[in-house]
């Protein structure tokens, strides 16, 4: 059959007009996070949570992405981004987009959220709002608990401008010595060891319409501001203004020149604690021009690096209010359940059921899919590792750790396994950004307990999420595997959506054996039986499968791709998707964060649709579906379609062979594509429009749907 679709060879796929800027796309993702804080349908304290997440996201964005662009500008880099911008132009665009977004955030907090919080008995007051009795308490609290911790630093010819640490909250204080005419300048740092908000005792709380207050307090910087005379005895305090600095916090390690990678990372962490160059200044909008210019000059910043804040700085601290005992202002609690095939574990303390069934026997009876946070991480993945640690028939456990919690039960299980005489090998990725220090601590503890610890492959970050358990069963050795999309972290497993495959398929076990030999030794495995492994085969195979769908369409057959990921950035993948769209392939992409692909362009990408799901859980799982002319294939794994994942990281993506699990994954994709509550549709101009239910249409919210489905499958009737 001749082709009915053809690609216009005159189209230049490298043309910048076909790509969104990576950094600006990320800002649009954070705009969707902010939208959750602005949405009245979101429970009140959850809105505060999204306010905090928006701010914390920006902190990391500046510490890493903006810092990298500023380094490029300093180095004279002129290379254009995919959308045709120089580093300087990207910085200018970031400031232009972000400034009104931050203004919107702070205006909404000050003018809307604080009022709604007050109606619910939560009063975030300013010092000027306090009555005399409350002021007396606050001032005494300052004298007893805050004053001894503070250290004022003078700025004059004998005292140079002090170093301002990363993300610290500070006061710029202007004062006058009565004995001289000249004004003086000092800096007071608000130590992070102190709580950001000072809480008033119950008897001094505010009420609303006769109702007692639940919480009343004020920001600590205002407590300090109104008690500065304690710090500067005998001086006249003229004014003070809060400010906050963000610094470059990315690590730079030349692995080829580092004889001991662990030591090299530790040295870089010391540099990070001291802090890199300044990249952002947040400052009270009312600060006078002379003080403002002094701080900008001393921090070696430009005017475009400054964000004037009309209200409270550092809204990331609002996360603390989630601890208030007000369930009616939060999402309904979710208690993860067991997959139906593990129901025998419920209410059992022993490791085996009465009929001898164990976790391993369940996996022998068929592959098991776990979907977190709907399925319990502790009762599935953690139990798998823990049972292996204590099972007398288990000979070896091999595992990769990218991020884990500070009190990780995974670590404890691995240590127990080593103490029980098993061969335990753990690859700890000590280059996992912002988790380097935590990972170094656990790496050392594992080594002291007899665990073989390795730190990955030179030049590559090990991002794959895999576990291999080797077990002696009668006359044979059997290998059990876990291949996941998320980290082995029980805490984040409660708020991140991730998938994991538990299997004892021989080919997967053999593949993981080869992959661990690559990670721990000198093996340079070039092919795998089932797994798609980056940087070996994953990119080429994904490109091949996209092209296969396009070729099927050219031959008059059906072409269909559905892919879910965190980010889509890689230019080769995007160009291949464009070509597939032009060939007639119907493509649905579920991309939580960055998407550099421009959908919906007539005769170019009009067969591509992109949605983003933002809600109570962070979408983190990766799923890839290909129709393949009816011979459907579906994969899950750790890799996004980003250049770093496909070319500079060790990743593992596994095909799904179980028809039942295949159907489950199709259902997961279907639920998300049908979402009309939390889904945002990417437009061809780069904006996102949130879907809304049509008249008389049932609300379909992804996370609510999955919670209901999970309860029903476990035989639990939802409330």
XYZ file of C-alpha atoms in Angstrom:
719
model
C 0.000 0.000 0.000
C 1.390 3.410 -0.896
C 1.799 6.105 1.701
C -1.063 8.541 2.225
C 1.049 10.784 4.445
C 4.306 12.465 3.603
C 6.676 14.770 5.430
C 7.517 18.139 3.942
C 11.281 17.842 3.469
C 11.509 21.642 3.218
C 10.625 22.027 6.909
C 13.628 22.856 9.039
C 13.100 20.887 12.238
C 15.829 22.912 13.930
C 13.944 26.170 13.463
C 13.659 27.847 16.901
C 9.986 28.599 16.303
C 9.200 24.926 16.888
C 10.519 24.869 20.471
C 9.586 26.341 23.807
C 12.378 27.597 26.020
C 13.247 25.094 28.714
C 13.488 27.647 31.535
C 10.316 29.485 30.576
C 8.481 26.166 30.276
C 9.551 25.351 33.821
C 8.185 28.714 34.975
C 4.869 27.796 33.369
C 4.912 24.560 35.374
C 5.411 26.580 38.549
C 2.576 28.867 37.449
C 0.329 25.788 37.484
C 1.539 25.049 41.021
C 0.631 28.605 42.001
C -2.785 28.146 40.434
C -3.519 25.449 43.023
C -2.813 28.041 45.728
C -5.188 30.500 44.057
C -7.963 27.956 43.446
C -10.798 28.289 45.967
C -11.696 24.640 45.377
C -8.414 23.635 47.033
C -8.711 23.231 50.853
C -7.364 26.289 52.641
C -4.251 24.799 54.268
C -3.470 22.951 51.048
C -3.503 26.328 49.320
C -0.860 27.469 51.795
C 1.088 24.312 50.959
C 1.091 25.141 47.250
C 2.161 28.701 48.074
C 5.121 27.207 49.917
C 5.925 24.742 47.120
C 5.861 27.547 44.550
C 8.457 29.460 46.593
C 10.636 26.424 47.327
C 10.586 25.473 43.646
C 11.809 28.951 42.760
C 14.649 28.705 45.270
C 15.986 25.593 43.537
C 15.375 27.090 40.096
C 17.570 30.072 40.930
C 20.232 28.025 42.726
C 20.674 25.729 39.731
C 19.149 26.915 36.459
C 19.532 30.691 36.787
C 22.964 30.218 38.349
C 24.049 28.165 35.327
C 22.823 30.831 32.893
C 24.664 33.550 34.799
C 27.838 31.465 34.671
C 27.413 31.181 30.903
C 27.029 34.940 30.600
C 30.180 35.501 32.670
C 32.085 32.983 30.547
C 30.963 34.682 27.335
C 28.951 31.703 26.093
C 26.899 32.658 23.047
C 25.431 29.270 22.137
C 21.726 29.555 21.429
C 19.072 27.499 23.158
C 16.732 25.389 21.031
C 14.312 28.325 20.868
C 17.082 30.654 19.669
C 18.008 32.640 22.806
C 21.413 33.540 24.183
C 21.997 33.042 27.933
C 21.566 36.780 28.612
C 18.281 36.820 26.682
C 17.025 33.866 28.700
C 17.792 35.665 31.961
C 15.930 38.737 30.766
C 12.943 36.630 29.721
C 12.907 34.846 33.085
C 12.751 38.146 34.978
C 10.036 39.476 32.664
C 7.829 36.408 33.163
C 8.530 35.879 36.844
C 8.118 39.399 38.241
C 4.327 39.641 37.771
C 3.932 36.021 38.871
C 5.633 36.748 42.202
C 3.569 39.912 42.624
C 0.426 37.861 42.098
C 1.552 35.312 44.687
C 2.244 37.872 47.397
C -0.843 39.965 46.716
C -3.032 36.876 46.949
C -1.407 35.796 50.203
C -1.652 39.227 51.827
C -5.105 40.217 50.577
C -6.959 36.909 50.263
C -5.400 33.976 52.066
C -4.597 35.788 55.315
C -8.226 36.935 55.563
C -9.559 33.450 54.880
C -7.147 31.989 57.412
C -8.368 34.483 60.007
C -11.955 33.370 59.422
C -10.809 29.832 60.241
C -9.060 30.920 63.441
C -5.516 31.212 62.049
C -4.157 34.714 62.536
C -0.834 35.606 60.919
C -0.512 39.087 62.372
C 1.869 41.988 61.970
C 3.466 43.472 65.072
C 1.407 46.645 64.681
C -1.771 44.544 64.941
C -0.928 43.266 68.427
C -2.663 44.601 71.520
C -0.620 45.649 74.526
C -0.908 42.318 76.301
C 0.245 40.448 73.201
C 3.156 42.857 72.695
C 4.264 42.357 76.250
C 4.381 38.608 75.735
C 6.208 38.895 72.392
C 8.797 41.293 73.768
C 9.491 39.029 76.728
C 9.722 36.044 74.392
C 12.300 37.937 72.342
C 14.371 38.721 75.403
C 14.274 35.122 76.666
C 14.554 33.043 73.493
C 15.601 35.129 70.486
C 17.965 37.826 71.712
C 20.662 35.398 72.999
C 20.911 33.772 69.546
C 21.292 36.926 67.444
C 24.567 38.461 66.294
C 24.436 41.996 64.863
C 27.171 42.797 62.342
C 28.231 46.395 61.788
C 29.240 47.649 58.339
C 31.876 50.389 58.329
C 35.485 50.922 57.204
C 36.734 48.473 59.839
C 33.876 46.004 59.350
C 33.397 44.999 55.700
C 29.998 44.045 54.360
C 29.300 40.613 55.884
C 28.863 37.414 53.920
C 25.153 36.725 53.404
C 24.515 32.983 53.431
C 22.279 31.239 50.913
C 18.523 31.523 51.521
C 19.026 33.226 54.889
C 16.547 35.838 56.083
C 18.228 39.094 57.104
C 17.490 42.593 58.336
C 19.260 45.629 56.914
C 19.289 48.067 59.817
C 19.891 51.803 59.552
C 20.798 53.507 62.834
C 22.420 56.616 64.212
C 24.922 57.228 66.940
C 23.701 60.250 68.948
C 27.315 61.402 69.307
C 27.895 61.710 65.552
C 25.860 62.927 62.619
C 26.548 60.100 60.214
C 24.071 57.233 59.685
C 25.308 53.695 60.285
C 24.414 50.387 58.668
C 24.231 46.917 60.212
C 23.014 43.482 59.258
C 21.118 41.083 61.516
C 20.678 37.490 60.393
C 17.570 35.590 61.467
C 19.007 32.165 62.397
C 17.339 29.150 60.804
C 17.449 27.358 64.156
C 14.572 29.601 65.266
C 10.983 29.044 64.144
C 9.883 31.437 61.428
C 6.681 32.315 63.271
C 6.385 33.161 66.964
C 3.235 31.615 68.402
C 1.151 33.353 71.039
C -0.185 31.258 73.947
C -3.774 30.089 73.866
C -5.054 32.786 76.213
C -3.753 35.521 73.887
C -5.095 34.152 70.608
C -7.409 36.213 68.458
C -10.954 35.143 67.813
C -13.441 35.702 64.992
C -17.069 36.567 65.699
C -16.809 35.168 69.180
C -15.014 31.993 68.131
C -11.693 31.188 69.853
C -8.582 31.351 67.708
C -6.766 28.166 66.700
C -3.388 29.804 66.133
C -2.100 33.336 66.444
C 1.415 34.561 65.852
C 3.710 36.902 63.960
C 6.783 36.503 61.732
C 10.010 36.360 63.721
C 11.666 39.132 61.698
C 9.003 41.545 62.947
C 9.690 40.493 66.528
C 13.372 41.262 65.979
C 12.651 44.527 64.180
C 10.643 45.902 67.089
C 13.280 44.923 69.616
C 16.417 46.130 67.858
C 17.255 48.441 70.754
C 18.395 45.344 72.661
C 20.990 44.675 69.941
C 22.123 48.259 69.468
C 22.075 49.714 72.961
C 22.450 53.507 73.041
C 21.792 53.900 69.301
C 18.801 55.448 67.570
C 17.116 52.864 65.327
C 15.963 54.651 62.178
C 14.635 51.848 60.017
C 15.093 48.196 59.049
C 14.176 46.097 56.035
C 14.084 42.361 55.445
C 16.004 40.818 52.577
C 17.009 37.371 51.377
C 19.770 36.179 49.041
C 19.890 33.141 46.753
C 23.259 31.769 45.696
C 24.635 29.291 43.176
C 24.342 25.912 44.911
C 25.198 23.473 42.118
C 28.140 21.144 42.546
C 31.078 21.031 40.175
C 33.210 17.892 40.365
C 35.740 16.757 37.770
C 35.331 13.012 38.223
C 38.262 12.047 36.004
C 40.557 14.077 38.258
C 39.013 12.963 41.537
C 40.872 9.983 42.978
C 38.188 9.624 45.633
C 34.765 10.740 44.446
C 33.374 10.644 47.984
C 36.057 13.041 49.212
C 35.594 15.303 46.186
C 31.852 15.580 46.807
C 32.414 16.332 50.494
C 34.770 19.187 49.584
C 32.216 20.597 47.157
C 29.515 20.402 49.822
C 31.697 22.497 52.101
C 31.887 25.085 49.330
C 28.097 24.991 48.948
C 27.603 25.605 52.679
C 29.869 28.616 52.382
C 27.926 29.549 49.275
C 28.537 30.398 45.647
C 27.980 33.635 43.828
C 24.751 35.567 44.386
C 22.019 35.066 41.806
C 18.909 36.682 43.366
C 17.970 39.298 45.941
C 14.498 39.404 47.486
C 13.918 42.584 49.441
C 11.079 44.563 50.978
C 9.562 46.845 48.355
C 9.661 49.827 50.732
C 13.459 49.838 51.092
C 15.007 53.248 50.260
C 17.061 53.492 47.042
C 20.381 54.070 48.820
C 20.113 50.939 50.990
C 18.874 48.937 48.047
C 21.768 49.999 45.829
C 24.283 49.285 48.610
C 23.087 45.706 49.015
C 22.960 45.151 45.241
C 26.497 46.454 44.865
C 27.930 44.437 47.744
C 26.327 41.243 46.432
C 27.611 41.907 42.897
C 24.098 41.703 41.460
C 22.264 43.591 38.741
C 18.930 45.375 38.980
C 17.300 42.549 36.999
C 18.324 40.109 39.768
C 16.238 41.953 42.368
C 12.661 41.038 43.276
C 10.755 43.602 45.345
C 8.410 41.896 47.781
C 5.366 43.713 49.089
C 4.684 41.633 52.162
C 6.162 38.571 53.816
C 9.422 37.189 52.412
C 10.227 33.487 52.111
C 6.736 32.058 51.792
C 8.228 28.570 51.684
C 7.946 28.662 55.476
C 4.157 28.526 55.168
C 4.503 24.747 54.925
C 4.678 24.641 58.732
C 0.965 25.458 58.982
C 0.117 22.011 57.577
C 0.903 20.696 61.077
C -2.114 22.496 62.579
C -4.822 20.075 63.793
C -7.457 21.252 61.331
C -8.410 18.270 59.153
C -11.383 20.147 57.710
C -8.953 22.566 56.029
C -6.837 19.833 54.443
C -7.210 17.087 51.879
C -8.946 14.039 53.237
C -6.225 11.746 54.640
C -5.156 8.893 52.398
C -4.057 5.583 53.877
C -2.310 3.455 51.290
C -3.598 -0.099 50.881
C -2.203 -3.446 49.799
C -2.601 -4.748 46.248
C -5.307 -7.402 46.228
C -2.780 -10.206 45.673
C -1.112 -9.289 48.968
C -4.316 -9.166 50.975
C -3.135 -12.162 53.022
C -0.555 -9.846 54.597
C -3.238 -7.727 56.172
C -3.313 -7.973 59.950
C -0.473 -10.524 59.911
C 2.700 -10.025 61.874
C 4.430 -13.210 60.709
C 6.393 -13.270 57.450
C 4.503 -16.185 55.955
C 0.828 -16.963 55.779
C -0.669 -20.081 57.307
C -0.416 -21.944 54.005
C 3.241 -21.039 53.581
C 2.723 -18.168 51.164
C 5.441 -15.540 51.217
C 6.241 -12.400 49.294
C 8.493 -14.434 47.018
C 5.795 -16.998 46.298
C 3.432 -14.194 45.271
C 5.963 -12.939 42.732
C 6.604 -16.481 41.479
C 2.895 -16.746 40.739
C 3.042 -13.723 38.441
C 4.416 -10.222 38.025
C 3.105 -7.695 40.527
C 2.560 -3.994 39.796
C 2.596 -1.508 42.666
C 1.251 2.011 42.221
C 2.285 4.465 44.926
C 0.984 6.250 46.930
C -2.209 4.308 46.336
C -0.433 1.062 47.207
C 1.610 1.016 50.384
C 5.346 1.386 49.787
C 6.179 -0.022 53.218
C 4.077 -3.144 52.736
C 5.307 -3.843 49.218
C 8.741 -2.581 48.159
C 10.126 -2.161 51.667
C 8.748 -5.558 52.673
C 10.343 -7.132 49.594
C 13.773 -5.825 50.665
C 13.226 -6.557 54.366
C 12.018 -10.113 53.772
C 15.042 -10.698 51.544
C 17.312 -9.408 54.325
C 16.065 -12.023 56.787
C 15.253 -14.933 54.434
C 17.790 -17.717 54.981
C 17.531 -18.740 51.322
C 18.519 -15.325 49.978
C 22.151 -15.225 48.909
C 22.555 -11.662 47.621
C 20.835 -8.289 47.397
C 21.894 -5.611 44.912
C 20.300 -2.177 44.826
C 20.662 1.363 43.513
C 19.905 4.270 45.845
C 19.397 7.731 44.347
C 17.411 9.406 47.112
C 16.159 7.956 50.378
C 14.872 9.326 53.672
C 17.111 10.356 56.559
C 15.858 7.538 58.798
C 15.507 5.083 55.944
C 14.187 1.619 56.828
C 15.635 0.531 53.462
C 19.118 1.278 54.792
C 18.382 -0.609 58.009
C 17.220 -3.640 56.029
C 20.362 -3.623 53.884
C 22.565 -3.409 56.975
C 20.648 -6.309 58.535
C 21.139 -8.335 55.356
C 24.892 -7.810 55.491
C 24.958 -8.744 59.165
C 23.009 -11.894 58.279
C 25.853 -12.938 55.999
C 24.331 -12.067 52.639
C 26.232 -10.522 49.759
C 24.905 -6.943 49.717
C 25.911 -4.444 47.041
C 24.515 -0.910 46.972
C 25.207 1.784 44.431
C 24.748 5.089 46.245
C 24.473 8.037 43.861
C 26.287 10.716 45.833
C 25.743 13.229 43.020
C 21.957 13.310 43.570
C 21.398 17.068 43.740
C 20.686 18.417 47.242
C 20.816 14.882 48.656
C 24.581 14.495 48.358
C 25.273 14.994 52.066
C 22.548 12.617 53.185
C 23.738 9.971 50.725
C 27.354 10.284 51.880
C 26.284 9.703 55.484
C 24.398 6.552 54.566
C 27.159 5.329 52.245
C 29.650 5.448 55.097
C 27.238 3.722 57.471
C 26.586 0.964 54.941
C 30.300 0.414 54.389
C 30.970 0.131 58.120
C 28.266 -2.554 58.301
C 29.879 -4.743 55.676
C 27.856 -3.629 52.653
C 29.772 -3.277 49.392
C 29.195 0.351 48.376
C 30.004 1.793 44.962
C 29.459 5.296 43.648
C 28.531 4.726 40.038
C 30.150 5.097 36.663
C 32.523 7.948 35.857
C 30.788 10.626 33.824
C 27.298 9.235 34.401
C 24.756 9.823 37.140
C 23.022 6.601 38.172
C 19.335 7.434 38.227
C 17.840 3.993 37.674
C 15.633 2.483 40.422
C 16.402 -1.232 40.572
C 16.756 -4.062 43.096
C 17.970 -7.606 42.461
C 17.496 -10.420 44.990
C 19.262 -13.741 44.375
C 17.646 -16.707 46.157
C 18.493 -20.404 46.459
C 15.354 -22.449 45.820
C 15.867 -26.199 46.041
C 18.201 -27.091 43.200
C 18.094 -23.760 41.380
C 19.009 -20.121 41.760
C 16.128 -17.727 41.173
C 16.414 -13.959 40.733
C 13.722 -11.550 41.886
C 13.665 -7.961 40.688
C 12.067 -4.621 41.417
C 12.200 -2.052 38.612
C 10.644 1.277 39.495
C 10.010 4.813 38.369
C 10.670 6.436 41.756
C 13.154 6.568 44.595
C 13.412 4.094 47.447
C 12.113 6.691 49.871
C 9.187 5.786 52.158
C 8.429 9.459 52.845
C 8.190 10.728 49.273
C 6.367 7.516 48.316
C 3.404 8.957 50.225
C 3.180 12.071 48.037
C 4.800 11.074 44.712
C 2.972 8.880 42.228
C 5.258 6.096 41.068
C 5.117 2.603 39.631
C 7.130 -0.499 40.366
C 7.300 -3.937 38.781
C 8.096 -6.934 40.984
C 9.001 -9.975 38.904
C 11.078 -13.145 38.772
C 11.178 -13.383 34.978
C 14.509 -14.948 34.085
C 15.345 -12.453 31.356
C 14.815 -9.471 33.642
C 16.927 -11.094 36.348
C 19.712 -11.755 33.855
C 19.503 -8.185 32.569
C 19.778 -6.700 36.052
C 22.747 -8.965 36.758
C 24.482 -7.576 33.669
C 23.505 -4.016 34.576
C 24.919 -4.302 38.092
C 28.142 -5.727 36.642
C 28.314 -2.591 34.499
C 27.705 -0.361 37.514
C 30.130 -2.055 39.901
C 32.886 -3.370 37.639
C 34.408 -2.934 34.219
C 31.667 -4.619 32.197
C 30.607 -2.657 29.128
C 27.400 -4.436 28.281
C 26.131 -3.324 24.858
C 22.830 -5.206 24.676
C 20.141 -6.431 27.021
C 17.465 -9.066 26.641
C 14.492 -7.018 27.765
C 15.601 -3.809 29.436
C 16.118 -0.532 27.638
C 19.188 0.932 29.307
C 20.605 4.435 29.023
C 23.025 5.457 27.719
C 23.340 2.124 25.841
C 20.058 1.393 24.072
C 17.243 3.522 25.477
C 17.510 6.502 23.132
C 17.858 4.454 19.946
C 15.008 2.126 20.874
C 12.616 4.959 21.768
C 13.402 6.730 18.485
C 12.935 3.452 16.634
C 9.513 2.826 18.208
C 8.311 6.357 17.409
C 9.486 5.935 13.813
C 7.739 2.559 13.641
C 4.404 4.209 14.425
C 5.074 6.798 11.716
C 5.912 4.119 9.152
C 2.720 2.235 9.990
C 0.729 5.392 9.255
C 2.545 5.905 5.948
C 1.442 2.401 5.007
C -2.174 3.243 5.811
C -2.196 1.560 9.205
C -2.919 3.026 12.644
C -0.259 4.880 14.600
C -0.708 5.729 18.270
C 1.624 6.851 21.062
C 0.789 7.743 24.662
C 3.702 8.765 26.871
C 3.757 10.004 30.452
C 6.835 11.640 31.977
C 8.071 14.500 34.107
C 9.773 16.496 31.357
C 10.189 16.489 27.572
C 13.295 18.358 26.455
C 15.445 16.192 24.158
C 15.537 17.748 20.701
C 16.008 14.494 18.776
C 12.974 12.932 20.449
C 10.908 16.070 19.808
C 11.870 16.150 16.140
C 10.976 12.468 15.773
C 7.587 13.125 17.378
C 7.029 16.027 14.960
C 7.753 13.720 12.028
C 5.421 11.100 13.458
C 2.657 13.678 13.803
C 3.097 14.713 10.174
C 2.842 11.054 9.172
C -0.517 10.842 10.953
C 0.386 9.287 14.304
C -2.005 10.301 17.083
C 0.150 11.302 20.043
C -0.941 12.105 23.595
C 1.714 13.285 26.004
C 1.216 13.628 29.762
C 4.059 15.878 30.893
C 4.015 17.220 34.435
C 6.746 19.832 34.128
C 8.944 21.108 31.301
C 7.767 20.569 27.737
C 9.811 22.103 24.928
C 7.634 20.550 22.207
C 5.121 22.908 20.591
C 1.849 21.026 19.931
C -1.062 21.885 17.704
C 0.754 23.625 14.846
C -1.242 23.076 11.622
C 0.267 20.402 9.337
C 3.244 20.148 11.649
C 2.294 18.993 15.147
C -1.498 19.085 15.011
C -1.726 15.379 15.907
C 0.114 15.975 19.180
C -1.721 16.879 22.384
C -0.004 17.667 25.685
C -1.576 17.786 29.121
C -0.149 18.319 32.606
C -1.697 16.959 35.798
C -1.127 19.062 38.937
C -2.783 18.030 42.193
C -2.354 16.681 45.694
C 0.266 14.140 44.573
C 3.365 14.883 42.522
C 3.159 13.009 39.217
C 6.472 11.170 38.916
C 5.840 7.883 37.081
C 6.987 7.287 33.495
C 4.891 5.180 31.111
C 5.403 4.710 27.341
C 2.732 3.103 25.131
C 3.107 2.227 21.429
C 0.268 0.758 19.354
C 2.643 -1.135 17.026
C -0.058 -2.085 14.498
C -2.030 -3.961 17.145
C 1.005 -5.679 18.709
C 0.912 -3.180 21.544
C 3.922 -2.472 23.743
C 4.088 -0.619 27.024
C 7.070 0.292 29.199
C 7.750 1.820 32.616
C 11.010 3.102 34.043
C 13.113 5.857 35.517
C 13.832 7.988 32.431
C 12.206 11.122 31.092
C 12.677 12.183 27.471
C 15.455 14.576 28.447
C 18.963 14.625 27.031
C 20.455 14.037 30.472
C 18.310 10.930 31.005
C 18.962 9.461 27.583
C 22.655 10.308 27.245
C 24.233 11.212 30.587
C 22.533 8.960 33.124
C 22.192 5.262 33.794
C 18.490 4.518 33.414
C 16.428 1.349 33.082
C 13.073 1.029 31.348
C 11.300 -2.311 31.292
C 8.670 -3.726 28.941
C 5.530 -5.138 30.525
C 4.750 -8.708 29.509
C 1.859 -9.457 31.878
C -1.484 -8.890 30.087
C -3.127 -7.953 33.385
C -0.515 -5.320 34.242
C -0.567 -4.116 30.632
C -4.279 -3.436 31.055
C -3.726 -1.703 34.388
C -1.207 0.692 32.822
C -3.539 1.435 29.912
C -6.238 2.236 32.462
C -3.871 4.576 34.327
C -3.150 6.464 31.105
C -6.834 6.530 30.229
C -7.843 8.007 33.589
C -5.299 10.799 33.227
C -6.267 11.610 29.640
C -9.927 11.853 30.731
C -9.205 14.194 33.677
C -11.354 17.342 33.573
C -10.411 18.766 36.987
C -6.628 18.717 37.442
C -5.518 18.540 33.796
C -4.034 21.517 31.948
C -3.834 21.561 28.139
C -0.732 23.028 26.514
C -1.579 25.458 23.711
C 0.556 26.108 20.648
C 1.516 29.544 22.037
C 2.969 28.018 25.219
C 0.116 28.853 27.579
C -1.815 26.230 29.540
C -5.588 26.153 29.911
C -7.099 24.160 32.746
C -9.854 21.788 31.730
C -13.295 22.320 33.200
C -16.199 19.861 33.357
C -18.854 20.548 30.792
C -22.407 21.198 31.906
C -23.824 18.133 33.695
C -20.517 16.311 33.164
C -19.134 14.257 36.049
C -15.961 15.641 37.614
C -13.019 13.351 36.851
C -10.009 14.130 39.029
C -7.050 11.780 38.479
C -5.936 11.361 42.074
C -9.460 11.048 43.470
C -10.273 8.469 40.808
C -7.230 6.346 41.606
C -7.934 6.470 45.339
C -11.492 5.258 44.754
C -10.353 2.537 42.346
C -7.671 1.334 44.759
C -10.089 1.080 47.655
C -12.587 -0.819 45.527
C -9.951 -3.271 44.286
C -8.952 -3.926 47.908
C -12.563 -4.563 48.860
C -12.783 -1.392 50.931
C -15.907 0.725 50.605
C -14.935 4.428 50.201
C -16.504 6.802 52.723
